[in-house]
XYZ file of C-alpha atoms in Angstrom:
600
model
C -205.461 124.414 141.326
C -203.281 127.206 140.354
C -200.936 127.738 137.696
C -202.487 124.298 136.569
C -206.147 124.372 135.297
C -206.735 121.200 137.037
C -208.138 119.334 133.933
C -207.148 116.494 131.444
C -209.363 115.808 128.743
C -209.386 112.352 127.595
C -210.524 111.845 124.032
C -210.953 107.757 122.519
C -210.759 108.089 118.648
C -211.523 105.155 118.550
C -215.385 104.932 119.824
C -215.375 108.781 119.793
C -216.525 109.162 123.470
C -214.426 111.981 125.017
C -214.719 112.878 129.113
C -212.708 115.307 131.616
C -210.728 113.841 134.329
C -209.181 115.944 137.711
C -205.494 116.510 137.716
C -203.431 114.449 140.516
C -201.859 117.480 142.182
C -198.900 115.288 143.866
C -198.350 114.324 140.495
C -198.084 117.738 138.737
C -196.092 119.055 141.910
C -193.273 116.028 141.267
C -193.713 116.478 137.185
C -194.432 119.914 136.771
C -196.452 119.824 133.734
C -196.221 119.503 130.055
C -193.008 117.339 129.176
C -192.467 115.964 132.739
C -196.612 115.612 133.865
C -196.705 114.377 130.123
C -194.275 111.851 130.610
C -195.360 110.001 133.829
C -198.743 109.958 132.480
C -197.830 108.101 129.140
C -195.244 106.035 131.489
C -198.137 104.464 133.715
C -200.440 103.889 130.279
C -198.694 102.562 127.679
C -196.686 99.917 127.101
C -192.931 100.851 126.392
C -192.725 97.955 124.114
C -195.895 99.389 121.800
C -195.794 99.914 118.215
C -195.430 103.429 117.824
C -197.958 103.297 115.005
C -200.510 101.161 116.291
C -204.003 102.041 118.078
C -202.225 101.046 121.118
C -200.013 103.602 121.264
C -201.198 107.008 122.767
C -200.678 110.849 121.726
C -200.930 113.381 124.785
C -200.676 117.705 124.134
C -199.224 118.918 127.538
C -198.709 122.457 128.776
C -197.135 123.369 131.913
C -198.399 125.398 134.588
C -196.226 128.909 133.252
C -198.123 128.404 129.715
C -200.807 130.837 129.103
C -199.415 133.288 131.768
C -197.553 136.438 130.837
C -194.464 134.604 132.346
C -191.481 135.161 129.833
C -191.524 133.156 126.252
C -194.619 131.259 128.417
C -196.172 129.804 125.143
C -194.829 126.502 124.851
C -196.730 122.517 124.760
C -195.265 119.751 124.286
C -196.446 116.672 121.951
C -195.473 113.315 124.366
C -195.994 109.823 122.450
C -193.203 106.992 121.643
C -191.320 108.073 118.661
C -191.663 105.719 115.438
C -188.448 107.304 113.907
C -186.740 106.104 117.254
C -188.851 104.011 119.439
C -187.763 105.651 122.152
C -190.046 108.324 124.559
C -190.584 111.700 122.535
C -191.538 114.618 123.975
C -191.824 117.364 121.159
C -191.704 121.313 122.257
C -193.436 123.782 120.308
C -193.797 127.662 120.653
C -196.818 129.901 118.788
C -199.414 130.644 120.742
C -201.370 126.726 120.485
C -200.415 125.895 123.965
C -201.937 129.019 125.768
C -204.895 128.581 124.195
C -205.430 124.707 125.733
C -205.049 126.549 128.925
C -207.223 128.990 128.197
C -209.818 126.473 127.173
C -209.835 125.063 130.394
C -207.629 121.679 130.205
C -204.062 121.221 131.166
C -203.339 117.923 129.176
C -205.268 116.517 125.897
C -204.852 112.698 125.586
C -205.581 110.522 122.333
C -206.350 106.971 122.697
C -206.878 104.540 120.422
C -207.965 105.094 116.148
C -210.376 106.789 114.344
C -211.735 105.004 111.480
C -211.998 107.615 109.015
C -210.204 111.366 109.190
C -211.158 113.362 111.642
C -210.190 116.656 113.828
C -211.067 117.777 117.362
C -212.714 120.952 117.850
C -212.259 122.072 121.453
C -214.257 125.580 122.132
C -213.555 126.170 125.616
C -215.823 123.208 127.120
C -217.777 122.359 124.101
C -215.713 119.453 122.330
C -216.245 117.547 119.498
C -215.157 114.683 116.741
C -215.710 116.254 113.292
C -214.466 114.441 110.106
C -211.660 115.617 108.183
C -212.114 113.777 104.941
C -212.040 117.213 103.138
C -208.464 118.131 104.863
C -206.882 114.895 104.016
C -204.044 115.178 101.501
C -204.077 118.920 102.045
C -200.964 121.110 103.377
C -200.551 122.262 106.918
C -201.395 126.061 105.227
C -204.297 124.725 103.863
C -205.625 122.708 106.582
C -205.251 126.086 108.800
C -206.961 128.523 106.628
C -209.776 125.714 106.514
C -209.912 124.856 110.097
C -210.186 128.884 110.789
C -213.027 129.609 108.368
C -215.094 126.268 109.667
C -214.309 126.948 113.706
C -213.417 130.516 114.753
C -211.082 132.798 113.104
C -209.823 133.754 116.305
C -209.018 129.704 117.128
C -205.786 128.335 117.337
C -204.653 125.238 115.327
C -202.236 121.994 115.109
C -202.210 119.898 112.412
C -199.928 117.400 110.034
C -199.900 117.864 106.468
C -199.110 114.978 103.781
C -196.543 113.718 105.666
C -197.982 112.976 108.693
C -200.876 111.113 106.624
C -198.026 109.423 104.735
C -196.483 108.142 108.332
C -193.232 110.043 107.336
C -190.792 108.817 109.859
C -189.896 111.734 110.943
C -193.403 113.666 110.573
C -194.514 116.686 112.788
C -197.182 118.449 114.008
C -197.063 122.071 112.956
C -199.083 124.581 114.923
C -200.038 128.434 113.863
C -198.809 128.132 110.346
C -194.542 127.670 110.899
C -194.369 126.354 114.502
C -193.107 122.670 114.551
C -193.335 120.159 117.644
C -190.392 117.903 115.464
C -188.135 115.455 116.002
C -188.939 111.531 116.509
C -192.094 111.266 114.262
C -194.878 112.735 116.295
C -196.685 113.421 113.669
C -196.539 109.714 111.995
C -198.329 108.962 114.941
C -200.920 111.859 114.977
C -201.133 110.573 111.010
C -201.532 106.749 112.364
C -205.044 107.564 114.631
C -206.456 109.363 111.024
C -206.548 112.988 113.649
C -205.817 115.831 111.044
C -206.111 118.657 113.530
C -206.797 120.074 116.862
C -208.715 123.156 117.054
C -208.738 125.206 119.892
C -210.329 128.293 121.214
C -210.502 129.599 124.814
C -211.678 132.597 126.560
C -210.570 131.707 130.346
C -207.618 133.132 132.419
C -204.870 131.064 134.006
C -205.240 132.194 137.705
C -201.646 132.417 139.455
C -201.589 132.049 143.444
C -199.548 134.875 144.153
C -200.295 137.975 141.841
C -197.729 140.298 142.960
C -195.426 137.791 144.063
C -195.894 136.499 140.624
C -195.492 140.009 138.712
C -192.112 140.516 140.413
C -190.722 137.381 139.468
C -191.348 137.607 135.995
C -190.193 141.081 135.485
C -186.707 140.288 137.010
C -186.578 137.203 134.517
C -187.039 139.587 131.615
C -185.051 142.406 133.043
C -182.112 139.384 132.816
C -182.954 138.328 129.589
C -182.998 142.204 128.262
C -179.852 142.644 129.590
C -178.323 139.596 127.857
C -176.196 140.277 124.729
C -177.504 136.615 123.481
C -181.523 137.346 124.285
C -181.500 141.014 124.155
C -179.172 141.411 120.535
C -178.121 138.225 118.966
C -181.481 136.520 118.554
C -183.612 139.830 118.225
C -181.601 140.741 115.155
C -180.788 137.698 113.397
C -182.834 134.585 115.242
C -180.912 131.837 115.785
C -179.187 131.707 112.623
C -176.590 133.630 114.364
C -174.748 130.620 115.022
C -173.875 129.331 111.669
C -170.739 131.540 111.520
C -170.078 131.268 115.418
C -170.000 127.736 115.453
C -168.358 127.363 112.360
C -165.167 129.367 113.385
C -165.334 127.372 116.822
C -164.335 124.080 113.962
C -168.238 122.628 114.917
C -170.256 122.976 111.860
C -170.589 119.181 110.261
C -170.016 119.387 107.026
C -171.042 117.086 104.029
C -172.696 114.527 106.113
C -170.146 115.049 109.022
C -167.228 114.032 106.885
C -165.944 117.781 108.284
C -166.345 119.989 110.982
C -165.701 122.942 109.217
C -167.753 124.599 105.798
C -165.772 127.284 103.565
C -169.172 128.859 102.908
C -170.888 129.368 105.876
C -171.440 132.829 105.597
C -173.516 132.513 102.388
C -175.840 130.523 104.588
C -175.529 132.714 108.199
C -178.287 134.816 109.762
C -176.422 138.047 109.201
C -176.713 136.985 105.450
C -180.182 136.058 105.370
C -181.116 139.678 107.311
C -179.505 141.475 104.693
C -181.480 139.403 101.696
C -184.428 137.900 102.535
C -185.876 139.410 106.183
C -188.786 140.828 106.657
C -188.810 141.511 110.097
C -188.664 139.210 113.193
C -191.598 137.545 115.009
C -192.388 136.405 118.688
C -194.519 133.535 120.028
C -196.799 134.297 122.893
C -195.516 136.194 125.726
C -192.068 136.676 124.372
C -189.762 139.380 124.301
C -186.995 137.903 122.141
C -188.741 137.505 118.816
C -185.856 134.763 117.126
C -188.735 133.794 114.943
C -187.860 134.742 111.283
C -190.445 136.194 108.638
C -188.768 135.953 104.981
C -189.773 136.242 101.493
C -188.128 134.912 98.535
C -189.364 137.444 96.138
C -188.616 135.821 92.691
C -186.606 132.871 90.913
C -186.675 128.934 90.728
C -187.298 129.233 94.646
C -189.865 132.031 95.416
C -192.022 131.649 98.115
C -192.831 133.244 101.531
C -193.129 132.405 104.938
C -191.168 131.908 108.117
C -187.057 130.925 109.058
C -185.071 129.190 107.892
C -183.635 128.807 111.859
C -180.241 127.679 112.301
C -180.592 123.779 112.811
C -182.255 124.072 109.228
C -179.969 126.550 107.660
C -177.226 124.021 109.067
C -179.343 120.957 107.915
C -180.052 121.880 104.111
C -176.752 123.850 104.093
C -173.398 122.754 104.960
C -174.496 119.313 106.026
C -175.639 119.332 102.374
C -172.499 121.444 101.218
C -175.572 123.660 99.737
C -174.760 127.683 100.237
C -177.749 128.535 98.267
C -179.692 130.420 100.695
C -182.632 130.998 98.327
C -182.864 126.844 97.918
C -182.559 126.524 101.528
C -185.129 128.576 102.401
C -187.372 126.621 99.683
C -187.168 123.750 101.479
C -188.329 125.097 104.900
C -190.989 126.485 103.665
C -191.898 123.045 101.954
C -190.817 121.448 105.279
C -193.707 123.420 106.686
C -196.261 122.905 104.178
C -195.557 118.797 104.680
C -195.378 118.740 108.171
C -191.852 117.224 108.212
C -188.785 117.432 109.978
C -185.695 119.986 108.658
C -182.824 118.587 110.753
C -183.933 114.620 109.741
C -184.658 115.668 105.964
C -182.184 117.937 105.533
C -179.680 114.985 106.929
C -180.966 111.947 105.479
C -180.453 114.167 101.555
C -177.052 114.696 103.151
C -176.599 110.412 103.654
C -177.868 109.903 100.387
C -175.887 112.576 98.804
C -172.859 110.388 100.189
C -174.443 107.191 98.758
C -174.603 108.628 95.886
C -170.726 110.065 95.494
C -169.957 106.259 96.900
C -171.930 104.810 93.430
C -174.286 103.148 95.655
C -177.116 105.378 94.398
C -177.706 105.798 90.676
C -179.093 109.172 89.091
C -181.431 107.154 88.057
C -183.055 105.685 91.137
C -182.671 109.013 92.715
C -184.267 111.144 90.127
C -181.446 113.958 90.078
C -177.550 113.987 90.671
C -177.374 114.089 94.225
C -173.371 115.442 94.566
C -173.205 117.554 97.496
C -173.557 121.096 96.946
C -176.769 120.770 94.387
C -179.358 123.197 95.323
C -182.239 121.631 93.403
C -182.062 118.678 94.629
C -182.637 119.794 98.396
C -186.044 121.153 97.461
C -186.754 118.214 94.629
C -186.352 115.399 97.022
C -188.127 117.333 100.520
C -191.031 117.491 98.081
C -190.906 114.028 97.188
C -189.935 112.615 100.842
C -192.888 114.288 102.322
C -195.483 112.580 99.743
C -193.495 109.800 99.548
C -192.762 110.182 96.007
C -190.242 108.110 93.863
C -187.110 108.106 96.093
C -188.459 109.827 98.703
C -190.271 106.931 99.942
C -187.126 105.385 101.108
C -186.037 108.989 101.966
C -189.339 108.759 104.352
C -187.557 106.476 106.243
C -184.754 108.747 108.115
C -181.058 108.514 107.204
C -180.713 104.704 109.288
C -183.021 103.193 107.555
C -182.050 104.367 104.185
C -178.610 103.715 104.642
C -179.291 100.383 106.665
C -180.789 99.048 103.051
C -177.520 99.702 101.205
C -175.508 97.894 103.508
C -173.303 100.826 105.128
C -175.684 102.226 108.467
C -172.803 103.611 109.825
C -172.907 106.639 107.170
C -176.483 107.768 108.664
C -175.444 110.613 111.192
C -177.278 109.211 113.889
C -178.163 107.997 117.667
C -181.291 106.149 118.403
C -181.557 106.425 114.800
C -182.786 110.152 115.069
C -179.995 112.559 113.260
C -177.723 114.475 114.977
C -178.163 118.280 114.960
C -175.526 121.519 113.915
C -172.924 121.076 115.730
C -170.102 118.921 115.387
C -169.162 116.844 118.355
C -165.441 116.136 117.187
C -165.142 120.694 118.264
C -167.232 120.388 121.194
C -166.191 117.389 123.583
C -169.632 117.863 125.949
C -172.360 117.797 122.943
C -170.836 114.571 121.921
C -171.799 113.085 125.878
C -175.323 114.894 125.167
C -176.012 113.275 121.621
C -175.069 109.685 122.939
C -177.496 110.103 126.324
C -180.492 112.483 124.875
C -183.609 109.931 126.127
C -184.683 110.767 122.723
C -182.131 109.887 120.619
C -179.497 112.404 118.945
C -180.865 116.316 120.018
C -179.322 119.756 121.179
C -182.017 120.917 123.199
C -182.053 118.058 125.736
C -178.879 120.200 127.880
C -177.509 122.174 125.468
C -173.731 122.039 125.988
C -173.269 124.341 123.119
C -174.218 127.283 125.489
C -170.911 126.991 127.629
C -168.916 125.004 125.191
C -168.848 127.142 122.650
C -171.030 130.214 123.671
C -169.672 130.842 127.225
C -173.134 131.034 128.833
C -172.895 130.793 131.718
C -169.569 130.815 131.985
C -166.538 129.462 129.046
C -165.253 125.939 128.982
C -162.804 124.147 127.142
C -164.851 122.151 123.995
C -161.990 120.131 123.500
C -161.336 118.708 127.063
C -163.415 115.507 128.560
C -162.717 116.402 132.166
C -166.044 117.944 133.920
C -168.333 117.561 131.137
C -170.403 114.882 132.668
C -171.122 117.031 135.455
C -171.859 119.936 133.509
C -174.402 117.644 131.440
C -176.044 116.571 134.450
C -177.011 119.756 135.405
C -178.144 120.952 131.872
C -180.355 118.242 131.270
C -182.026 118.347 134.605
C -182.448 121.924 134.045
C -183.537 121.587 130.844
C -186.035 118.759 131.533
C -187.610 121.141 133.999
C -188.167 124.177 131.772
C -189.447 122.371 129.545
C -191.693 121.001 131.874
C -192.957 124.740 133.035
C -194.002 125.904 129.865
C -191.559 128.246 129.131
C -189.000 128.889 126.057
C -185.317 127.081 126.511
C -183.747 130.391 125.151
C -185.056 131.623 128.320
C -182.005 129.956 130.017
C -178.822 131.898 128.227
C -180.152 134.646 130.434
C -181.940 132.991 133.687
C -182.118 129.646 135.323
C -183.001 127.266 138.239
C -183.422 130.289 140.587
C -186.032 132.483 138.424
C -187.702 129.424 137.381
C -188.376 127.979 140.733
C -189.400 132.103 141.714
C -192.165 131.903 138.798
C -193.319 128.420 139.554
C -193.583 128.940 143.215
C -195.492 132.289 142.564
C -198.039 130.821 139.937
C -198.465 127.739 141.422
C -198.434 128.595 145.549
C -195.863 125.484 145.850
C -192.706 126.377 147.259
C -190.430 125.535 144.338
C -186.657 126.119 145.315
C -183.799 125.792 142.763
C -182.885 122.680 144.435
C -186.665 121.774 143.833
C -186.768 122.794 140.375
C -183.328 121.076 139.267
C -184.954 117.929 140.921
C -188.061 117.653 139.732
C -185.919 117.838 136.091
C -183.323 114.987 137.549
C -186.806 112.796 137.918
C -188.020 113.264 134.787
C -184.655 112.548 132.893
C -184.795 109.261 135.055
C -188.219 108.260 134.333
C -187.420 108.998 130.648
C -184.795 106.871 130.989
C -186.332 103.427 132.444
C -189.054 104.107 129.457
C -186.360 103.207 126.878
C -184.923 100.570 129.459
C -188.197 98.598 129.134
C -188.361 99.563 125.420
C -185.113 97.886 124.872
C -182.366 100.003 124.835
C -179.682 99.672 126.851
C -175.661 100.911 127.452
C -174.801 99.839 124.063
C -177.452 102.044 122.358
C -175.588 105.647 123.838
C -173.096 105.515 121.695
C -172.262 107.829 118.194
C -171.171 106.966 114.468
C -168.283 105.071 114.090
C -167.291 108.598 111.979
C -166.496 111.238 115.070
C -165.276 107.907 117.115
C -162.788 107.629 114.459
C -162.390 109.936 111.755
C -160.881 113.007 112.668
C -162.537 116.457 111.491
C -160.368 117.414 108.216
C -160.265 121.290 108.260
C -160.362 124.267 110.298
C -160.140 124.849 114.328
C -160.625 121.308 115.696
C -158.452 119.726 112.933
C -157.927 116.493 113.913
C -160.002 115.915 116.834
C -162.323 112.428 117.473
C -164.779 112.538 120.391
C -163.453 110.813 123.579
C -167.094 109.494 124.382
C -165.839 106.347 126.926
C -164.435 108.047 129.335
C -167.057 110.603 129.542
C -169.639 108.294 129.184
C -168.338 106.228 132.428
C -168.074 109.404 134.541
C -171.628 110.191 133.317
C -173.150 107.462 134.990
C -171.374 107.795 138.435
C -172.869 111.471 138.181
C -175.958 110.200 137.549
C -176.202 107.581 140.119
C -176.788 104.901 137.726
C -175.207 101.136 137.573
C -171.837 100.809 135.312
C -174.231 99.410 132.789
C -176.379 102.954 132.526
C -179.073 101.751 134.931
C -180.529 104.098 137.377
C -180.146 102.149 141.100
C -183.063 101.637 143.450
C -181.037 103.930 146.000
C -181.564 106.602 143.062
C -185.003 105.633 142.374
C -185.989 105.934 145.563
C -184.027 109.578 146.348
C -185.880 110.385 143.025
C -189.632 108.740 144.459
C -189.550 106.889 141.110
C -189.158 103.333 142.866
């Protein structure tokens, strides 16, 4: 195979006996790779019904067939597994350069069945793999386990690993790969935590062959010729990642505010990424085979908060910020770093302080049981209480939970920000009509990157839409999240798409892969995957009623600022959203559908 290695490598935790297996071609063709290849393969394995923390449950590493080539921002895996924050599918993308090097060992997918009995990490040098306990990592930070894993392997290896609170089963644990890259969202790392694996270790020395060299090379340098010419991928990110946003989205009247009790936050540019590149930037950073470089390398140089390492991005900026009503920039960046270091989530921690910060202005949480006055706007306790969530300290045991389940156990659920029980990222549905349709559909409960309607609705990529009207947003969605399912699926980076899309994707795939991937072919292959996604919840129980939002931006219209007074129409979108789709009145995809799609 090309593109693809043509490999899987199965590994059983449980009785330790690891073996290769081929890759189905027809499969990968139809899937692509990583998130969609990832997906069917977990679909025909595991029971959608499965505790997500049980042996039963499995954990598969998928790259795509662009990962590991020098196509642009080519450097990403995903993490596939059912989510314990959300028991719904999760497929979790990560950047660094982790991913290439699974390709470069020779394997395409890594699956984990089953539990190991004691600690343990897998050390994959090229096709030498091995169990080796991890009883001397346990309890020790992502940083930590790293420098360990480096000095005992090959200082030229590449790692993933949780910290404490992926041991902890943190809710809303991830798996954090070269040091500050984070597959997040959902709790993949509760579950990497649940089978007692620390790490994977991985070093490779083989190519990734492509079928058509030169067909290959001209593709990919007319996808970054578009991307250098792009104001967005060329300037915005370059110079001040994707913190950029904070002010952009906040004078658009769609930064939530104070647990989403506003839409708009008076001090946004304390927080923004102009601010933090005047105070605390060191320079910028790329993953593998990227030429934006949004990554972030800061330094807090002294104070309560000093520290050093990478972001904060702008979902976490957002998260410990205004959601928090925290312009501290020097606190927020504190609690990425710890974020890191734990191996948990910023946009679930950063909102579930923001639900209890609400409790607590309600009187339903005491100073005492918290540990700290939690009023919005406290810097401390952003960085006290991420500390204590991620070792499940005090009252960040019930923090460990996610913002539903802590809010659930005082009686009001419907202040947790929340769909599918996973919390709703930086932008504020009430300004931006289209990300409120997203949020209530993502097959992985609420999440930006699953479409993306933020890039018309507010950014004008590719082209500027109304974010207050209803009317064509569920066909714009449709197209986003096929798209986006798909480029996921190839391996490269989703900022790739503010500058290319279908057509240059389907140019690269066809050209590493010698399979004559069209745009129509490439949007899809995406449309499949969102509908196998989809009948994974079905049988996991959700249904219609479950794509919904808070009662809060049904209801409650933003207070301040550009969308002043706005709700989010969601029924009438929602209804026009499954007519796009093909599916029943009820949210079902039909067997005329399933068959178009070859899922039937």
């Amino acid at each position: 195979m090309l593109g693809w290695v043509g490999k899987i490598l199965r590994v059983n935790l449980t009785d330790g006996k690891i073996k290769e297996e081929s890759l189905d071609k027809k499969i990968a063709e139809k899937f692509i790779g990583a998130r969609g290849l990832g997906t069917k393969i977990f679909y025909d394995e595991v029971d959608p019904k499965v505790d997500p923390l049980s042996e039963d449950n499995k954990l598969i590493f998928a790259t795509g067939p662009l990962t590991g080539t020098y196509a642009t921002s080519a450097g990403r895996y995903n993490v596939i597994t059912k989510g314990p924050l959300t028991g719904t599918i999760a497929a979790s993308n990560s950047g660094g350069y982790f991913g290439p090097e699974i390709k470069f060992a020779g394997y395409d997918l890594i699956i984990f069945e089953g539990r190991s009995e004691k600690p343990v990490y897998l050390w994959v040098n090229n096709n030498n793999v091995e169990l080796r306990s991890a009883e001397h990592l346990w309890g020790k930070s992502t940083h930590e386990t790293t420098d360990i894993l480096l000095e005992e392997t090959d200082e030229e290896a590449k790692v993933a690993c949780i910290g404490p609170g992926g041991e902890k089963l943190v809710k809303f644990a991830n798996v954090i790969n070269d040091y500050h890259r984070a597959a997040g969202r959902t709790g993949v790392g509760a579950v990497m935590g649940s089978k007692n694996l620390k790490a994977v270790v991985v070093r490779g020395r083989k190519g990734v062959k492509v079928a058509d060299n030169d067909g290959f090379k001209k593709a990919v340098l007319d996808a970054r010729k578009k991307l250098a010419a792009h104001p967005v991928t060329s300037e915005g990110l370059p110079a001040y990642g994707t913190n950029v946003l904070v002010n952009i989205v906040n004078q658009s009247g769609a930064l939530p505010t104070r647990n989403f009790q506003d839409g708009y936050f008076e001090a946004a540019d304390k927080i923004g990424g102009e601010t933090l590149a005047e105070t605390l930037l060191v320079r910028n950073k790329g993953c593998f085979a990227c030429p934006i470089g949004c990554g972030r390398v800061t330094v807090i140089k002294s104070g309560p908060y000093k520290g050093e390492g990478e972001g904060p991005e702008y979902e976490t900026a957002w998260a410990f910020g205004a959601m928090c009503g925290v312009d501290n920039l020097e606190a927020i960046t504190k609690a990425n770093y710890l974020c890191n270091e734990l191996g948990i989530d910023t946009i679930t921690m950063g909102s579930t302080i923001a639900c209890a910060m609400e409790l607590f202005e309600k009187g339903l949480v005491t100073p005492e049981e918290a540990g700290i006055e939690l009023n919005f706007g406290n810097p401390d306790a952003i960085v006290i209480l991420t500390e204590k969530t991620g070792m499940r300290e005090g009252f960040g045991d019930k923090l460990a939970e996610g913002s539903y389940r802590l809010a659930e156990s005082y009686g009001m659920p419907e202040l947790s920000m929340s769909v599918k029980k996973q919390e709703m990222p930086a932008y504020d549905p009430r300004g931006a009509q289209g990300m409120g349709l997203e949020y209530a559909t993502s097959n992985r409960g609420g999440c930006h990157v699953r479409g993306y309607m933020t890039s018309p609705e507010i950014l004008g990529v590719p082209e500027k839409i109304d974010q207050h009207t209803t009317e064509g947003k569920a066909d714009w969605l449709k197209i986003f999240q096929d798209l986006t399912a798909a480029l996921d699926s190839s391996g490269i980076c989703l900022f790739t798409s503010f500058a290319i899309g279908a057509d240059e994707i389907g140019a690269m795939l066809k050209h590493a892969t010698g399979i004559d991937y069209t745009a129509e072919e490439v949007l899809k292959a995406g449309e499949r995957i969102w509908n196998l996604e989809r009948l994974f919840n079905l049988k996991a129980g959700f249904s219609k009623k479950d794509d919904t939002l808070p009662p809060r931006l049904l209801k409650q219209p933003v207070k301040t600022g550009p969308s002043k007074g706005k709700v989010v129409k969601l029924e009438e979108m929602l209804t026009d959203y499954y007519k796009v789709r093909g599916w029943s009145e009820e949210g079902v995809p039909t067997e005329d559908k399933l068959n178009e799609l070859e899922l039937a």
